[in-house]
Amino acid sequence: MTEAKKTATLTLDGKSYDLPVLSPTTGPDVVDIRKLYAQAGVFTYDPGFTSTAACDSTITFIDGDKGELLHRGYPIDELAAKSHFLEVCYLLLYGELPTASVLEDFEKTITRHTMIHEQMHNFFRGFRRDAHPMATMVGVVGAMSAFYHDSTDINDPRQREIASHRLIAKMPTIAAMAYKYSIGQPFMYPRNDLDYAANFLHMCFAVPAEQYVADPILSRAMDRIFILHADHEQNASTSTVRLASSSGANPFACIAAGIACLWGPAHGGANQACLEMLKEIGTVDRIPEYIARAKDKNDSFRLMGFGHRVYKNFDPRATVMKQSADEVLELLGVENNPLLQVAKELERIALQDEYFAEKKLFPNVDFYSGIILEAMGFPTSMFTPIFAVSRTVGWISQWKEMIADPQNKIGRPRQLYLGETERPYVDIEDR
Ligand code: SDX
């Protein structure tokens, strides 16, 4: 925890209160209001947490004005170009880039946790075939609490580490099983001879009836998509995991809560919503109609994949994703994919429009990811599950950091109450 080097003064009803101001390694200072209610008898008010730091962290830093994203200090574009997902997982979990031998051991550990308990297969059969894979994932991941009792004691660092490894390793298996179940194909077991991304493609697209070899360029694109979604500071789903964990709930239940929150179209569900929007627009000539709707206060329509609470510049992940979309679609011989053309023209027109410029709305991570995923063969319903597979390491890293923090206490916000003051009960015959 950092020490206050200056103070802010609040004057209220003729009295002044000095509040410590804490300075970060980089980014905005924070006014420490932990003692405000005790001193001044007032709450602060910030629904949506637009100006509120809920914790301190050393994992990820975002500069929204510059469009900068650092994981343990390393820029996301460098990690996407030079690293691979399990190395980024190690970096997020442990804080440093691993040596070759440490990375090899870590990869072996994760690889050997990729199978799920055989009895868990039964859970899938309780769902309708047309259940959204996110519904299945919330259920099955939550049910891991019923199987892995030897890694639910959050006060045991070794159990916390095993739970972290199990979740990172088993999430792709569970997501792939949810997909296979939804299309009526048999589950494919993980293969220890494949790397993380290739193994995920294998579990999704292989069938027992024939050999399947994932194209190395598609595996690389999959790995890069995993890197780009791994962590993102205190976003809604990560904050959900932190709040759930603050009560002492087991890690599997907390990650299931994170999956549930990520599903929303304003958050991780935007990649599915964005592709569905691009399909609804259909052709470039219909873009102006949708731009007008996005700007119309009386129309609830928003450009999915556009805008961000923190980025008021390009989301650096979207820039990498756009490059990857060009590469993957060219490899697949679908570079003239009409959806990609609509997306690029929509981005060009929107960025020239003063509404988007004035509100600083730029493409975010979800704008191009769906185009790549659809070209790779995934249905739109699998886009958010893939986001959840990747974000599991971010949720778990933030969870580990919070649990290990001696200041950790249950999260319990207050409110601005606007309801009735006390009044006597009225018997039904008198109402
Ligand atoms: C993710 O937090 C994270 O880090 C999330 C994430 C991560 O990695 O964890 O980055 C992943 O969730 C990316 C965002 C994916 N969601 C979408 O693409 C959905 C579309 N975007 C919006 O719903 C919106 O931009 C949010 C939810 C992303 C951000 O909303 P904010 O910060 O609460 O901003 P806001 O809703 O207050 O909007 C500010 C203004 C409003 O206009 P005014 O009321 O000021 O007149 O901008 C407008 C909004 O109407 N606006 C949009 C818009 N997004 C905001 N107008 C049209 N289209 C949009 N997409």
Short mmCIF file of C-alpha atoms in Angstrom, two decimals, residues 53-282:
data_model
loop_
_atom_site.label_atom_id
_atom_site.label_comp_id
_atom_site.label_asym_id
_atom_site.label_seq_id
_atom_site.Cartn_x
_atom_site.Cartn_y
_atom_site.Cartn_z
CA ALA A 53 -10.98 3.01 -7.31
CA ALA A 54 -12.29 -0.13 -5.59
CA CYS A 55 -8.86 -1.58 -4.83
CA ASP A 56 -5.17 -1.23 -5.46
CA SER A 57 -3.52 -3.61 -7.91
CA THR A 58 -0.19 -4.33 -9.60
CA ILE A 59 -1.47 -6.47 -12.46
CA THR A 60 -2.84 -4.33 -15.33
CA PHE A 61 -2.71 -0.63 -16.12
CA ILE A 62 -4.87 1.15 -18.71
CA ASP A 63 -4.32 4.71 -19.90
CA GLY A 64 -7.65 5.40 -21.60
CA ASP A 65 -6.56 8.71 -23.10
CA LYS A 66 -3.43 7.26 -24.70
CA GLY A 67 -5.06 3.93 -25.56
CA GLU A 68 -2.37 2.09 -23.58
CA LEU A 69 -2.73 -1.33 -21.91
CA LEU A 70 0.08 -2.83 -19.81
CA HIS A 71 0.17 -6.26 -18.16
CA ARG A 72 2.75 -6.14 -15.34
CA GLY A 73 4.26 -3.23 -17.29
CA TYR A 74 4.47 -4.99 -20.68
CA PRO A 75 2.48 -3.34 -23.54
CA ILE A 76 -0.31 -5.53 -24.95
CA ASP A 77 0.85 -5.11 -28.56
CA GLU A 78 4.31 -6.45 -27.64
CA LEU A 79 2.83 -9.39 -25.76
CA ALA A 80 0.49 -10.14 -28.69
CA ALA A 81 3.42 -10.05 -31.13
CA LYS A 82 6.14 -11.77 -29.10
CA SER A 83 4.55 -13.86 -26.34
CA HIS A 84 2.01 -16.69 -26.19
CA PHE A 85 -1.04 -17.17 -23.99
CA LEU A 86 0.38 -19.49 -21.31
CA GLU A 87 3.40 -17.21 -20.91
CA VAL A 88 0.99 -14.27 -20.44
CA CYS A 89 -0.92 -16.40 -17.92
CA TYR A 90 2.29 -16.94 -15.96
CA LEU A 91 3.07 -13.20 -16.15
CA LEU A 92 -0.39 -12.22 -14.87
CA LEU A 93 -0.35 -14.84 -12.11
CA TYR A 94 3.21 -14.38 -10.84
CA GLY A 95 4.24 -10.88 -11.95
CA GLU A 96 7.33 -11.63 -14.04
CA LEU A 97 8.10 -13.22 -17.42
CA PRO A 98 9.27 -16.79 -16.71
CA THR A 99 12.60 -18.33 -17.65
CA ALA A 100 12.44 -21.13 -20.20
CA SER A 101 12.58 -23.92 -17.61
CA VAL A 102 9.98 -22.29 -15.33
CA LEU A 103 7.68 -21.76 -18.31
CA GLU A 104 8.10 -25.39 -19.39
CA ASP A 105 7.11 -26.58 -15.89
CA PHE A 106 4.12 -24.22 -15.84
CA GLU A 107 2.92 -25.40 -19.25
CA LYS A 108 3.26 -29.05 -18.15
CA THR A 109 1.23 -28.30 -15.01
CA ILE A 110 -1.56 -26.61 -16.94
CA THR A 111 -1.56 -29.32 -19.61
CA ARG A 112 -2.01 -32.00 -16.97
CA HIS A 113 -5.06 -30.30 -15.49
CA THR A 114 -7.02 -30.00 -18.76
CA MET A 115 -9.33 -33.03 -18.24
CA ILE A 116 -12.44 -32.56 -16.08
CA HIS A 117 -13.80 -35.16 -13.63
CA GLU A 118 -15.54 -37.77 -15.82
CA GLN A 119 -18.71 -37.53 -13.73
CA MET A 120 -19.03 -33.84 -14.69
CA HIS A 121 -19.94 -34.94 -18.20
CA ASN A 122 -23.38 -35.73 -16.79
CA PHE A 123 -24.01 -32.04 -16.07
CA PHE A 124 -24.05 -31.22 -19.76
CA ARG A 125 -26.79 -33.75 -20.39
CA GLY A 126 -29.08 -31.85 -18.02
CA PHE A 127 -29.16 -28.87 -20.41
CA ARG A 128 -31.26 -28.49 -23.55
CA ARG A 129 -29.14 -28.83 -26.67
CA ASP A 130 -30.05 -25.26 -27.63
CA ALA A 131 -28.93 -23.79 -24.30
CA HIS A 132 -26.55 -20.86 -24.78
CA PRO A 133 -23.02 -22.14 -24.06
CA MET A 134 -22.60 -19.35 -21.51
CA ALA A 135 -25.50 -20.81 -19.51
CA THR A 136 -23.78 -24.18 -19.59
CA MET A 137 -20.45 -22.68 -18.55
CA VAL A 138 -21.94 -20.79 -15.61
CA GLY A 139 -23.52 -24.05 -14.42
CA VAL A 140 -20.59 -26.39 -14.98
CA VAL A 141 -17.92 -24.03 -13.60
CA GLY A 142 -20.03 -23.38 -10.51
CA ALA A 143 -20.40 -27.15 -10.13
CA MET A 144 -16.60 -27.54 -9.99
CA SER A 145 -17.07 -26.52 -6.33
CA ALA A 146 -18.80 -29.90 -5.91
CA PHE A 147 -15.86 -31.85 -7.30
CA TYR A 148 -12.60 -30.20 -6.39
CA HIS A 149 -12.92 -29.99 -2.62
CA ASP A 150 -9.13 -30.20 -2.22
CA SER A 151 -8.75 -26.70 -3.75
CA THR A 152 -11.55 -24.68 -2.21
CA ASP A 153 -9.85 -23.56 1.02
CA ILE A 154 -8.97 -19.97 0.06
CA ASN A 155 -6.80 -19.56 3.16
CA ASP A 156 -4.36 -22.23 1.95
CA PRO A 157 -1.96 -20.70 -0.64
CA ARG A 158 -1.25 -24.12 -2.16
CA GLN A 159 -4.97 -24.79 -2.64
CA ARG A 160 -5.37 -21.32 -4.16
CA GLU A 161 -2.63 -22.15 -6.65
CA ILE A 162 -4.11 -25.54 -7.56
CA ALA A 163 -7.55 -23.95 -8.03
CA SER A 164 -5.94 -21.30 -10.29
CA HIS A 165 -4.24 -23.92 -12.43
CA ARG A 166 -7.37 -26.08 -12.61
CA LEU A 167 -9.53 -23.16 -13.76
CA ILE A 168 -7.08 -21.95 -16.43
CA ALA A 169 -6.61 -25.52 -17.67
CA LYS A 170 -10.22 -26.72 -17.59
CA MET A 171 -12.01 -23.66 -18.96
CA PRO A 172 -11.18 -24.48 -22.61
CA THR A 173 -12.30 -28.07 -22.06
CA ILE A 174 -15.61 -26.94 -20.57
CA ALA A 175 -16.19 -24.34 -23.30
CA ALA A 176 -15.42 -26.88 -26.04
CA MET A 177 -17.75 -29.42 -24.38
CA ALA A 178 -20.52 -26.80 -24.23
CA TYR A 179 -20.03 -26.24 -27.96
CA LYS A 180 -19.93 -29.94 -28.85
CA TYR A 181 -23.05 -30.57 -26.76
CA SER A 182 -24.91 -27.75 -28.54
CA ILE A 183 -24.23 -29.29 -31.96
CA GLY A 184 -24.87 -32.89 -30.93
CA GLN A 185 -21.32 -34.07 -31.48
CA PRO A 186 -19.34 -36.23 -29.02
CA PHE A 187 -16.97 -34.54 -26.57
CA MET A 188 -13.31 -34.58 -27.64
CA TYR A 189 -10.81 -35.15 -24.84
CA PRO A 190 -7.88 -32.72 -24.50
CA ARG A 191 -4.57 -33.79 -26.01
CA ASN A 192 -1.37 -33.23 -24.05
CA ASP A 193 0.74 -33.05 -27.20
CA LEU A 194 -0.98 -29.82 -28.33
CA ASP A 195 -0.43 -26.31 -27.02
CA TYR A 196 -3.27 -24.44 -25.32
CA ALA A 197 -4.81 -22.81 -28.41
CA ALA A 198 -4.35 -25.79 -30.74
CA ASN A 199 -5.85 -28.05 -28.06
CA PHE A 200 -8.91 -25.79 -27.82
CA LEU A 201 -9.41 -25.87 -31.61
CA HIS A 202 -8.97 -29.66 -31.51
CA MET A 203 -11.59 -30.08 -28.76
CA CYS A 204 -14.00 -27.86 -30.71
CA PHE A 205 -13.52 -29.03 -34.29
CA ALA A 206 -12.11 -32.58 -34.19
CA VAL A 207 -14.46 -35.58 -34.45
CA PRO A 208 -13.64 -39.20 -33.55
CA ALA A 209 -14.32 -40.24 -37.15
CA GLU A 210 -11.30 -38.57 -38.69
CA GLN A 211 -7.95 -36.90 -38.06
CA TYR A 212 -8.00 -33.16 -37.33
CA VAL A 213 -4.93 -30.95 -37.48
CA ALA A 214 -5.42 -27.29 -36.56
CA ASP A 215 -3.80 -24.94 -39.08
CA PRO A 216 -0.81 -23.42 -37.23
CA ILE A 217 -1.81 -19.93 -38.38
CA LEU A 218 -5.32 -20.39 -36.98
CA SER A 219 -3.82 -21.71 -33.73
CA ARG A 220 -1.63 -18.62 -33.59
CA ALA A 221 -4.64 -16.39 -34.24
CA MET A 222 -6.57 -18.22 -31.50
CA ASP A 223 -3.65 -17.80 -29.11
CA ARG A 224 -3.48 -14.08 -29.91
CA ILE A 225 -7.22 -13.69 -29.25
CA PHE A 226 -6.67 -15.38 -25.87
CA ILE A 227 -3.81 -12.93 -25.10
CA LEU A 228 -5.90 -9.89 -26.06
CA HIS A 229 -8.78 -10.83 -23.70
CA ALA A 230 -6.72 -12.06 -20.72
CA ASP A 231 -7.13 -9.20 -18.25
CA HIS A 232 -8.38 -5.65 -18.19
CA GLU A 233 -8.04 -3.99 -14.76
CA GLN A 234 -11.29 -3.63 -12.76
CA ASN A 235 -13.91 -4.26 -15.49
CA ALA A 236 -17.41 -5.39 -14.52
CA SER A 237 -16.76 -9.14 -14.46
CA THR A 238 -13.45 -8.81 -12.63
CA SER A 239 -15.13 -6.56 -10.07
CA THR A 240 -17.85 -9.21 -9.74
CA VAL A 241 -15.24 -11.87 -9.03
CA ARG A 242 -13.55 -9.62 -6.46
CA LEU A 243 -16.83 -8.81 -4.72
CA ALA A 244 -17.94 -12.45 -4.66
CA SER A 245 -14.51 -13.48 -3.36
CA SER A 246 -14.58 -10.84 -0.62
CA SER A 247 -17.21 -12.90 1.24
CA GLY A 248 -14.81 -15.89 1.28
CA ALA A 249 -16.70 -17.84 -1.40
CA ASN A 250 -14.71 -20.60 -3.12
CA PRO A 251 -12.88 -19.72 -6.36
CA PHE A 252 -15.08 -21.87 -8.61
CA ALA A 253 -18.25 -20.12 -7.42
CA CYS A 254 -16.58 -16.72 -7.86
CA ILE A 255 -15.44 -17.46 -11.41
CA ALA A 256 -18.97 -18.67 -12.24
CA ALA A 257 -20.19 -15.24 -11.05
CA GLY A 258 -17.64 -13.59 -13.35
CA ILE A 259 -18.87 -15.65 -16.31
CA ALA A 260 -22.44 -14.59 -15.58
CA CYS A 261 -21.46 -10.91 -15.54
CA LEU A 262 -19.31 -11.16 -18.68
CA TRP A 263 -22.34 -12.54 -20.61
CA GLY A 264 -24.06 -9.14 -20.75
CA PRO A 265 -24.08 -7.38 -24.18
CA ALA A 266 -22.60 -4.22 -22.62
CA HIS A 267 -19.55 -6.30 -21.60
CA GLY A 268 -18.27 -9.59 -22.96
CA GLY A 269 -21.51 -10.33 -24.80
CA ALA A 270 -20.71 -7.42 -27.13
CA ASN A 271 -18.65 -9.60 -29.50
CA GLN A 272 -21.72 -11.72 -30.25
CA ALA A 273 -23.98 -8.64 -30.39
CA CYS A 274 -21.52 -6.87 -32.70
CA LEU A 275 -21.44 -9.65 -35.27
CA GLU A 276 -25.23 -9.91 -35.16
CA MET A 277 -25.36 -6.13 -35.73
CA LEU A 278 -22.98 -6.35 -38.70
CA LYS A 279 -25.17 -9.13 -40.18
CA GLU A 280 -28.30 -7.00 -39.61
CA ILE A 281 -26.66 -4.03 -41.36
CA GLY A 282 -25.67 -6.47 -44.11
#
